[in-house]
Amino acid sequence: MSLKQASVHAKWVIGRVIGTKMRKTAKVRVTRLVLDPYLLKYYNKRKTYFAHDALQQCTVGDIVLLKALPERRSKHVNHELAEIVFKVGAVVDPLTGKKVAGGSFLEPLTESTENTETSLTEKLEQLNISASASHSPPTSAS
């Protein structure tokens, strides 16, 4: 009675793609915080997994979720790509709603600085806030 049992340490793993040069395989680095028992300080411990990416949809820098396979797919591949959590380069500025790469916008901003100043005053008027009311000293009841 010999049963083949697969023992995979991590069933679900989230990490960053660091390589996609192999066909249908992504190289994913997972970082965990581990407590040093002597120093009582946390350190980053990194481990690299090879994951099966059937559609070859990963690019370097993506944050992905990996699912453990019930048995090994090859000598090094123990996981498969379950989901791309964050695609690299798909960062959206929360104020403008435009795509951002680093510190610059990928799409041109259509509003000029003069329009934003007038729109700010209009917004303040809509909220019934005037500049003179914010500078008045508080009254004290004696």
Coordinates of C-alpha atoms in Angstrom, one line a residue:
M1 CA 0.0 0.0 0.0
S2 CA 2.0 2.9 -1.2
L3 CA 0.1 6.1 -1.6
K4 CA 1.7 9.1 -3.2
Q5 CA 1.1 12.0 -0.9
A6 CA 2.1 15.5 -1.8
S7 CA 3.2 17.8 1.0
V8 CA 3.5 21.4 0.0
H9 CA 4.4 23.9 2.8
A10 CA 2.3 26.8 1.6
K11 CA -1.1 26.3 0.0
W12 CA -1.7 29.9 -1.0
V13 CA 1.1 32.3 -1.6
I14 CA 1.2 36.0 -2.7
G15 CA 4.4 37.5 -4.2
R16 CA 6.0 39.6 -6.9
V17 CA 6.9 38.2 -10.3
I18 CA 10.7 38.6 -10.9
G19 CA 11.1 36.6 -14.1
T20 CA 9.1 35.3 -17.1
K21 CA 11.8 34.1 -19.4
M22 CA 10.7 30.4 -19.1
R23 CA 7.9 29.3 -21.3
K24 CA 4.6 29.1 -19.4
T25 CA 6.4 29.5 -16.1
A26 CA 6.7 32.6 -13.8
K27 CA 9.4 33.1 -11.2
V28 CA 7.8 34.6 -8.1
R29 CA 9.6 36.0 -5.0
V30 CA 7.7 35.8 -1.7
T31 CA 8.8 37.9 1.2
R32 CA 7.8 37.0 4.8
L33 CA 8.6 38.6 8.1
V34 CA 10.4 36.2 10.5
L35 CA 11.1 37.0 14.2
D36 CA 14.6 36.5 15.4
P37 CA 14.2 34.9 18.8
Y38 CA 17.4 36.4 20.3
L39 CA 17.1 39.9 19.0
L40 CA 13.3 40.0 19.0
K41 CA 13.4 41.8 15.7
Y42 CA 11.6 41.0 12.5
Y43 CA 13.6 40.3 9.3
N44 CA 12.5 39.8 5.7
K45 CA 12.9 36.2 4.6
R46 CA 12.6 35.7 0.9
K47 CA 11.8 32.5 -1.0
T48 CA 11.5 32.0 -4.7
Y49 CA 8.7 29.8 -6.3
F50 CA 8.2 28.7 -9.8
A51 CA 4.6 28.8 -10.9
H52 CA 2.8 27.5 -13.9
D53 CA 1.4 30.4 -16.0
A54 CA -0.6 28.6 -18.8
L55 CA -1.7 31.8 -20.6
Q56 CA 1.6 33.6 -20.1
Q57 CA -0.2 36.7 -18.8
C58 CA 2.3 37.7 -16.1
T59 CA 4.9 40.5 -16.6
V60 CA 7.8 41.3 -14.3
G61 CA 6.6 43.4 -11.3
D62 CA 3.1 42.0 -11.1
I63 CA 1.7 41.0 -7.7
V64 CA 0.2 37.5 -8.1
L65 CA -1.6 34.9 -6.0
L66 CA -0.3 31.4 -6.3
K67 CA -2.1 28.1 -5.5
A68 CA -0.2 25.0 -4.6
L69 CA -0.6 22.0 -7.0
P70 CA -1.7 18.7 -5.6
E71 CA 1.4 17.1 -7.2
R72 CA 4.5 18.5 -8.9
R73 CA 4.2 19.7 -12.5
S74 CA 7.9 19.4 -13.1
K75 CA 11.1 19.3 -11.0
H76 CA 10.8 22.9 -9.8
V77 CA 7.2 23.9 -10.4
N78 CA 4.9 23.3 -7.4
H79 CA 2.4 26.1 -7.8
E80 CA 0.1 27.6 -10.4
L81 CA -1.0 31.1 -11.0
A82 CA -4.4 31.7 -9.4
E83 CA -4.9 35.4 -9.9
I84 CA -3.0 38.6 -10.8
V85 CA -3.8 40.8 -7.8
F86 CA -2.1 44.0 -9.1
K87 CA -0.9 44.5 -12.6
V88 CA 2.3 46.5 -12.9
G89 CA 1.7 50.0 -14.3
A90 CA -2.0 50.0 -13.6
V91 CA -1.7 52.6 -10.8
V92 CA -4.5 55.2 -10.8
D93 CA -4.3 58.5 -9.0
P94 CA -7.2 58.7 -6.6
L95 CA -7.7 62.5 -7.0
T96 CA -7.7 62.8 -10.8
G97 CA -8.6 59.2 -11.8
K98 CA -5.7 59.2 -14.4
K99 CA -3.1 56.5 -14.8
V100 CA 0.3 57.3 -13.2
A101 CA 3.8 55.9 -13.8
G102 CA 6.2 57.0 -11.0
G103 CA 5.6 60.7 -10.5
S104 CA 4.2 61.5 -13.9
F105 CA 0.8 61.0 -15.5
L106 CA 0.5 58.8 -18.5
E107 CA -2.6 60.6 -19.8
P108 CA -2.5 64.4 -20.2
L109 CA -4.3 66.5 -17.7
T110 CA -6.9 68.7 -19.5
E111 CA -7.6 71.1 -16.6
S112 CA -5.4 74.3 -16.4
T113 CA -4.3 75.9 -13.1
E114 CA -6.7 78.9 -13.6
N115 CA -9.7 76.5 -13.9
T116 CA -8.8 74.7 -10.7
E117 CA -8.6 78.0 -8.8
T118 CA -12.0 79.1 -9.9
S119 CA -13.4 75.6 -9.3
L120 CA -12.0 75.7 -5.8
T121 CA -13.8 79.0 -5.0
E122 CA -17.0 77.6 -6.5
K123 CA -16.7 74.5 -4.4
L124 CA -16.1 76.6 -1.3
E125 CA -19.2 78.7 -2.1
Q126 CA -21.3 75.6 -2.6
L127 CA -20.2 74.4 0.9
N128 CA -21.0 77.9 2.3
I129 CA -17.5 78.5 3.5
S130 CA -16.0 81.9 3.0
A131 CA -12.3 83.0 3.5
S132 CA -13.3 85.7 6.0
A133 CA -15.1 83.2 8.3
S134 CA -12.0 81.0 8.6
H135 CA -9.9 84.0 9.8
S136 CA -12.3 85.3 12.5
P137 CA -11.2 84.8 16.1
P138 CA -13.3 82.5 18.2
T139 CA -15.6 84.2 20.6
S140 CA -15.4 83.2 24.2
A141 CA -18.4 83.2 26.5
S142 CA -17.5 84.8 29.9

